[in-house]
Tab-separated table of C-alpha atoms and ligand atoms in Angstrom:
chain	number	residue	atom	x	y	z
P	216	MET	CA	0.000	0.000	0.000
P	217	GLY	CA	1.335	3.409	-0.946
P	218	ARG	CA	1.900	6.343	1.328
P	219	ILE	CA	-0.226	9.393	0.603
P	220	ILE	CA	1.489	12.645	1.547
P	221	ALA	CA	0.030	16.143	1.264
P	222	ILE	CA	2.343	19.123	0.923
P	223	ALA	CA	0.566	22.034	2.507
P	224	ASN	CA	0.943	25.555	3.812
P	225	GLN	CA	-1.693	28.224	3.297
P	226	LYS	CA	1.086	30.780	2.894
P	227	GLY	CA	1.898	31.364	-0.760
P	228	GLY	CA	5.277	30.882	-2.368
P	229	VAL	CA	6.957	28.887	0.400
P	230	GLY	CA	8.127	26.020	-1.809
P	231	LYS	CA	5.202	23.583	-1.759
P	232	THR	CA	5.210	22.884	-5.482
P	233	THR	CA	9.001	22.877	-5.762
P	234	THR	CA	9.060	20.306	-2.971
P	235	ALA	CA	6.234	18.226	-4.442
P	236	VAL	CA	7.817	18.012	-7.901
P	237	ASN	CA	11.387	17.437	-6.761
P	238	LEU	CA	10.764	15.088	-3.859
P	239	ALA	CA	8.475	13.044	-6.107
P	240	ALA	CA	11.149	12.912	-8.833
P	241	CYS	CA	13.907	11.933	-6.391
P	242	LEU	CA	11.816	9.055	-5.016
P	243	ALA	CA	11.002	7.978	-8.574
P	244	ALA	CA	14.743	7.989	-9.323
P	245	ALA	CA	15.159	5.679	-6.320
P	246	ASP	CA	12.881	3.203	-8.120
P	247	ARG	CA	9.724	4.029	-6.191
P	248	LYS	CA	6.500	4.322	-8.161
P	249	VAL	CA	5.239	7.839	-7.557
P	250	ALA	CA	2.142	9.837	-8.486
P	251	LEU	CA	1.758	13.569	-7.994
P	252	VAL	CA	-1.781	14.909	-7.593
P	253	ASP	CA	-1.977	18.580	-8.529
P	254	LEU	CA	-4.598	19.973	-6.146
P	255	ASP	CA	-3.868	23.606	-7.065
P	256	PRO	CA	-5.856	25.342	-9.827
P	257	GLN	CA	-2.630	27.245	-10.635
P	258	GLY	CA	-1.431	23.965	-12.177
P	259	ASN	CA	2.209	24.677	-11.303
P	260	ALA	CA	3.103	21.072	-10.499
P	261	THR	CA	1.495	19.955	-13.761
P	262	GLN	CA	3.614	22.435	-15.728
P	263	GLY	CA	6.726	21.789	-13.663
P	264	LEU	CA	6.604	18.206	-14.902
P	265	GLY	CA	6.333	19.296	-18.511
P	266	THR	CA	2.614	18.623	-18.955
P	267	ASP	CA	0.505	21.159	-20.851
P	268	LYS	CA	-2.174	21.862	-18.260
P	269	ASN	CA	-4.685	23.080	-20.836
P	270	ALA	CA	-4.240	20.146	-23.213
P	271	ALA	CA	-4.898	17.271	-20.806
P	272	ASP	CA	-7.989	15.251	-21.798
P	273	HIS	CA	-8.935	14.644	-18.204
P	274	THR	CA	-7.900	16.684	-15.212
P	275	LEU	CA	-8.470	16.362	-11.492
P	276	TYR	CA	-11.575	18.528	-11.960
P	277	ASP	CA	-13.106	15.905	-14.271
P	278	VAL	CA	-12.269	13.191	-11.769
P	279	MET	CA	-13.717	15.061	-8.788
P	280	VAL	CA	-16.776	16.572	-10.443
P	281	ASN	CA	-17.596	14.620	-13.613
P	282	ASP	CA	-16.826	11.083	-12.393
P	283	SER	CA	-14.009	10.588	-14.924
P	284	PRO	CA	-12.067	7.458	-13.938
P	285	VAL	CA	-8.941	8.498	-12.066
P	286	LEU	CA	-6.796	6.025	-13.987
P	287	GLU	CA	-7.703	7.767	-17.244
P	288	ALA	CA	-6.618	11.123	-15.858
P	289	VAL	CA	-3.326	10.003	-14.321
P	290	ARG	CA	-0.670	10.182	-17.010
P	291	PRO	CA	2.983	9.288	-17.244
P	292	THR	CA	5.576	12.080	-17.333
P	293	GLU	CA	8.959	12.096	-19.029
P	294	VAL	CA	10.402	10.931	-15.730
P	295	GLU	CA	10.379	7.173	-15.339
P	296	ASN	CA	8.197	5.960	-12.442
P	297	LEU	CA	6.538	9.369	-12.069
P	298	SER	CA	2.932	10.091	-13.051
P	299	ILE	CA	0.857	13.257	-12.742
P	300	LEU	CA	-2.817	13.843	-12.107
P	301	PRO	CA	-2.986	17.254	-13.810
P	302	SER	CA	-4.978	20.368	-12.961
P	303	ASN	CA	-5.763	23.762	-14.384
P	304	ARG	CA	-8.073	26.704	-13.616
P	305	ASP	CA	-11.130	24.432	-13.991
P	306	LEU	CA	-10.382	23.140	-10.503
P	307	VAL	CA	-11.613	26.448	-9.053
P	308	GLY	CA	-15.075	25.246	-10.084
P	309	ALA	CA	-14.735	22.064	-8.034
P	310	GLU	CA	-14.622	24.159	-4.897
P	311	VAL	CA	-17.976	25.743	-5.785
P	312	GLU	CA	-19.619	22.540	-6.956
P	313	LEU	CA	-18.596	20.519	-3.912
P	314	MET	CA	-19.624	23.207	-1.458
P	315	GLY	CA	-23.244	22.138	-1.005
P	316	LEU	CA	-22.683	18.391	-1.146
P	317	ASP	CA	-22.697	15.783	1.604
P	318	ARG	CA	-19.286	14.414	2.477
P	319	ARG	CA	-17.742	17.223	0.459
P	320	GLU	CA	-14.455	16.818	2.357
P	321	PHE	CA	-14.057	13.208	1.161
P	322	PHE	CA	-14.243	13.613	-2.619
P	323	LEU	CA	-10.506	13.565	-3.277
P	324	LYS	CA	-9.962	10.639	-0.927
P	325	GLU	CA	-12.601	8.582	-2.692
P	326	CYS	CA	-11.324	9.578	-6.144
P	327	ILE	CA	-7.709	8.613	-5.520
P	328	THR	CA	-8.317	5.339	-3.672
P	329	PRO	CA	-7.303	3.295	-6.766
P	330	LEU	CA	-3.852	4.950	-6.694
P	331	HIS	CA	-3.121	3.450	-3.294
P	332	ASP	CA	-2.387	0.020	-4.701
P	333	LEU	CA	-0.519	1.199	-7.787
P	334	PHE	CA	2.001	3.636	-6.344
P	335	ASP	CA	4.515	3.565	-3.507
P	336	TYR	CA	4.029	7.289	-2.900
P	337	VAL	CA	1.207	9.642	-3.819
P	338	PHE	CA	1.985	13.325	-3.238
P	339	ILE	CA	-0.723	15.990	-3.134
P	340	ASP	CA	0.391	19.530	-3.962
P	341	CYS	CA	-2.060	21.779	-2.081
P	342	PRO	CA	-3.052	25.329	-3.018
P	343	PRO	CA	-2.049	28.316	-0.830
P	344	SER	CA	-5.232	28.427	1.247
P	345	LEU	CA	-7.103	26.492	3.882
P	346	SER	CA	-9.955	26.057	1.424
P	347	LEU	CA	-12.189	23.055	0.845
P	348	LEU	CA	-9.640	21.808	-1.708
P	349	THR	CA	-6.886	21.783	0.912
P	350	VAL	CA	-9.233	20.102	3.398
P	351	ASN	CA	-9.845	17.432	0.749
P	352	GLY	CA	-6.078	17.029	0.437
P	353	LEU	CA	-5.620	16.620	4.181
P	354	VAL	CA	-8.531	14.183	4.439
P	355	ALA	CA	-7.049	12.058	1.640
P	356	ALA	CA	-3.528	12.026	3.134
P	357	GLU	CA	-1.827	9.977	5.824
P	358	GLY	CA	1.000	12.420	6.303
P	359	VAL	CA	1.573	16.099	5.692
P	360	ILE	CA	4.827	17.855	4.885
P	361	ILE	CA	4.816	21.561	5.732
P	362	PRO	CA	7.375	23.703	3.898
P	363	LEU	CA	8.430	26.842	5.791
P	364	GLN	CA	10.424	29.554	4.102
P	365	CYS	CA	13.461	30.748	6.090
P	366	GLU	CA	12.115	34.281	6.332
P	367	TYR	CA	11.070	36.574	9.129
P	368	TYR	CA	7.386	35.595	9.018
P	369	ALA	CA	8.073	31.874	8.635
P	370	LEU	CA	6.096	30.818	11.676
P	371	GLU	CA	3.180	33.118	10.961
P	372	GLY	CA	0.182	31.025	10.048
P	373	LEU	CA	1.810	27.790	11.198
P	374	SER	CA	-0.298	27.477	14.333
P	375	GLU	CA	-3.471	27.953	12.281
P	376	LEU	CA	-2.305	25.223	9.909
P	377	LEU	CA	-1.438	22.861	12.777
P	378	GLN	CA	-4.869	23.581	14.341
P	379	THR	CA	-6.464	22.652	11.029
P	380	VAL	CA	-4.484	19.407	10.900
P	381	ILE	CA	-5.620	18.565	14.447
P	382	ARG	CA	-9.238	19.427	13.667
P	383	ILE	CA	-9.169	17.227	10.568
P	384	ARG	CA	-7.533	14.397	12.509
P	385	ASP	CA	-10.157	14.630	15.262
P	386	ASN	CA	-13.165	14.868	12.974
P	387	LEU	CA	-12.456	13.538	9.501
P	388	ASN	CA	-9.192	11.603	9.194
P	389	PRO	CA	-7.852	9.935	12.350
P	390	GLY	CA	-4.847	8.591	10.405
P	391	LEU	CA	-3.399	12.030	9.619
P	392	SER	CA	-0.037	13.037	11.060
P	393	VAL	CA	2.576	15.707	10.421
P	394	LEU	CA	5.412	13.899	8.696
P	395	GLY	CA	7.710	16.853	8.983
P	396	VAL	CA	8.311	20.567	8.669
P	397	LEU	CA	10.717	21.411	5.856
P	398	LEU	CA	12.842	24.554	5.946
P	399	THR	CA	13.166	26.030	2.458
P	400	MET	CA	15.027	28.844	0.684
P	401	TYR	CA	17.792	28.933	3.278
P	402	GLN	CA	20.462	31.574	2.754
P	403	HIS	CA	23.696	32.015	4.652
P	404	THR	CA	22.423	35.035	6.528
P	405	ASN	CA	21.885	35.730	10.197
P	406	LEU	CA	18.149	35.882	9.530
P	407	SER	CA	18.006	32.404	7.961
P	408	ARG	CA	20.105	30.956	10.792
P	409	GLN	CA	17.820	32.606	13.351
P	410	VAL	CA	14.716	31.152	11.679
P	411	VAL	CA	16.253	27.667	11.651
P	412	ASP	CA	17.083	27.939	15.367
P	413	ASP	CA	13.590	29.232	16.245
P	414	VAL	CA	11.781	26.588	14.231
P	415	ARG	CA	13.921	23.775	15.656
P	416	GLU	CA	13.378	25.089	19.156
P	417	HIS	CA	9.591	25.181	18.704
P	418	LEU	CA	9.119	21.989	16.720
P	419	GLY	CA	12.065	19.778	17.660
P	420	ASN	CA	12.293	16.498	15.781
P	421	LYS	CA	9.256	17.366	13.635
P	422	VAL	CA	11.698	19.406	11.531
P	423	PHE	CA	13.494	17.549	8.740
P	424	GLN	CA	17.274	17.478	9.111
P	425	THR	CA	17.526	18.376	5.446
P	426	ILE	CA	17.323	22.104	4.752
P	427	ILE	CA	16.602	23.277	1.214
P	428	PRO	CA	18.899	26.154	0.216
P	429	ARG	CA	17.820	29.100	-1.897
P	430	ASN	CA	19.214	27.976	-5.219
P	431	VAL	CA	18.475	29.553	-8.575
P	432	THR	CA	18.596	26.161	-10.304
P	433	LEU	CA	15.419	25.187	-8.438
P	434	SER	CA	13.602	28.183	-9.853
P	435	GLU	CA	14.905	27.622	-13.396
P	436	ALA	CA	14.115	23.913	-13.757
P	437	PRO	CA	10.285	24.327	-13.984
P	438	SER	CA	10.565	26.501	-17.084
P	439	PHE	CA	12.168	23.488	-18.774
P	440	GLY	CA	9.384	21.247	-17.478
P	441	LYS	CA	11.939	19.209	-15.557
P	442	PRO	CA	12.608	18.247	-11.972
P	443	VAL	CA	15.933	19.679	-10.846
P	444	ILE	CA	17.784	16.330	-10.815
P	445	TYR	CA	17.241	16.138	-14.592
P	446	TYR	CA	18.197	19.768	-15.123
P	447	ASP	CA	21.362	20.068	-13.016
P	448	LEU	CA	22.106	17.070	-10.818
P	449	LYS	CA	25.171	18.641	-9.240
P	450	SER	CA	23.337	21.777	-8.099
P	451	ALA	CA	22.853	22.390	-4.394
P	452	GLY	CA	19.089	22.270	-4.936
P	453	ALA	CA	19.194	18.823	-6.560
P	454	GLN	CA	21.460	17.452	-3.842
P	455	ALA	CA	19.170	18.838	-1.119
P	456	TYR	CA	16.068	17.176	-2.560
P	457	LEU	CA	17.959	13.875	-2.926
P	458	ALA	CA	18.865	14.136	0.767
P	459	LEU	CA	15.240	14.873	1.612
P	460	ALA	CA	14.116	11.801	-0.340
P	461	ARG	CA	16.552	9.650	1.678
P	462	GLU	CA	15.177	11.152	4.871
P	463	VAL	CA	11.570	10.503	3.822
P	464	ILE	CA	12.445	6.881	2.999
P	465	SER	CA	14.202	6.446	6.341
P	466	ARG	CA	11.295	7.979	8.277
P	467	GLY	CA	9.174	5.207	6.696
I	1488	ATP	P1	2.059	28.708	-4.177
I	1488	ATP	O1	1.644	29.023	-2.785
I	1488	ATP	O2	1.812	29.839	-5.144
I	1488	ATP	O3	1.530	27.397	-4.657
I	1488	ATP	P2	4.460	27.334	-3.510
I	1488	ATP	O4	4.393	27.306	-2.037
I	1488	ATP	O5	4.057	26.129	-4.253
I	1488	ATP	O6	3.662	28.587	-4.101
I	1488	ATP	P3	6.787	27.358	-5.157
I	1488	ATP	O7	5.971	27.601	-6.380
I	1488	ATP	O8	7.398	26.033	-4.985
I	1488	ATP	O9	5.957	27.750	-3.881
I	1488	ATP	O10	7.957	28.435	-5.046
I	1488	ATP	C1	7.685	29.821	-5.185
I	1488	ATP	C2	8.748	30.445	-6.090
I	1488	ATP	O11	10.018	30.311	-5.469
I	1488	ATP	C3	8.873	29.743	-7.427
I	1488	ATP	O12	9.217	30.688	-8.396
I	1488	ATP	C4	10.008	28.751	-7.219
I	1488	ATP	O13	10.697	28.464	-8.422
I	1488	ATP	C5	10.900	29.509	-6.254
I	1488	ATP	N1	11.608	28.613	-5.327
I	1488	ATP	C6	11.065	27.645	-4.563
I	1488	ATP	N2	12.004	27.062	-3.795
I	1488	ATP	C7	13.174	27.672	-4.097
I	1488	ATP	C8	14.529	27.542	-3.638
I	1488	ATP	N3	14.850	26.641	-2.700
I	1488	ATP	N4	15.468	28.350	-4.174
I	1488	ATP	C9	15.140	29.265	-5.101
I	1488	ATP	N5	13.900	29.457	-5.578
I	1488	ATP	C10	12.921	28.678	-5.084
I	1489	MG	MG1	2.380	25.796	-5.481
């Protein structure tokens, strides 16, 4: 049975998608079968893996709203062992259409059940909000990875997110746990070091040992539709995500 891991933080631009795409690709390179579910109408993960988000025959919207079979929507990428369940702006509509329905928090979970047996890891790239879509992501997941940018306001919003995780665990998904907090965009500055110290002091062993540096290669790779290990393997960004993949495997 595969592990289903949501990557979530309602703060925008903290490295959720970069982490989803690159961690997924590193695990695929380690011979794990991996699927990435793009739960963000921005479709950044879809594009970051070289898929034209507006040309896909079936997207996550069709699966969640129009009963399209999930296995018709999941498609291979150019990366061996890595598949994508693509999304585009249409997914905004899912939010509206699910709103009035019974069990509206469980739609994603029910849709992606067939992936459980086919993949070793299923990652869910959440949008930057605590919307119904994100709730669906957290209800479908067993673990959540929370990227935090090494900036002054890093911890802002974290307690609200952790409250949400607890509320979902208590009411909707008893199996949910925080797999780890991931520090991203680290720079060799006093501020970054201070943020690392603060976050480790508050969250202890919930923080991954691996820290993702700010590295321009990570921001360039998506425009080539490639995970960073296929764009510049030697870069600090690629090496950091490989280390993170090892840590995720060792945390089980
Ligand atoms: P959103 O909330 O909009 O979904 P996000 O949390 O998914 O954003 P990303 O899209 O991964 O964040 O990253 C935001 C921007 O920062 C992107 O342009 C990305 O290329 C860049 N970026 C992410 N991580 C790094 C890094 N470690 N070094 C340099 N640039 C990075
Ligand atoms: Mg994103």
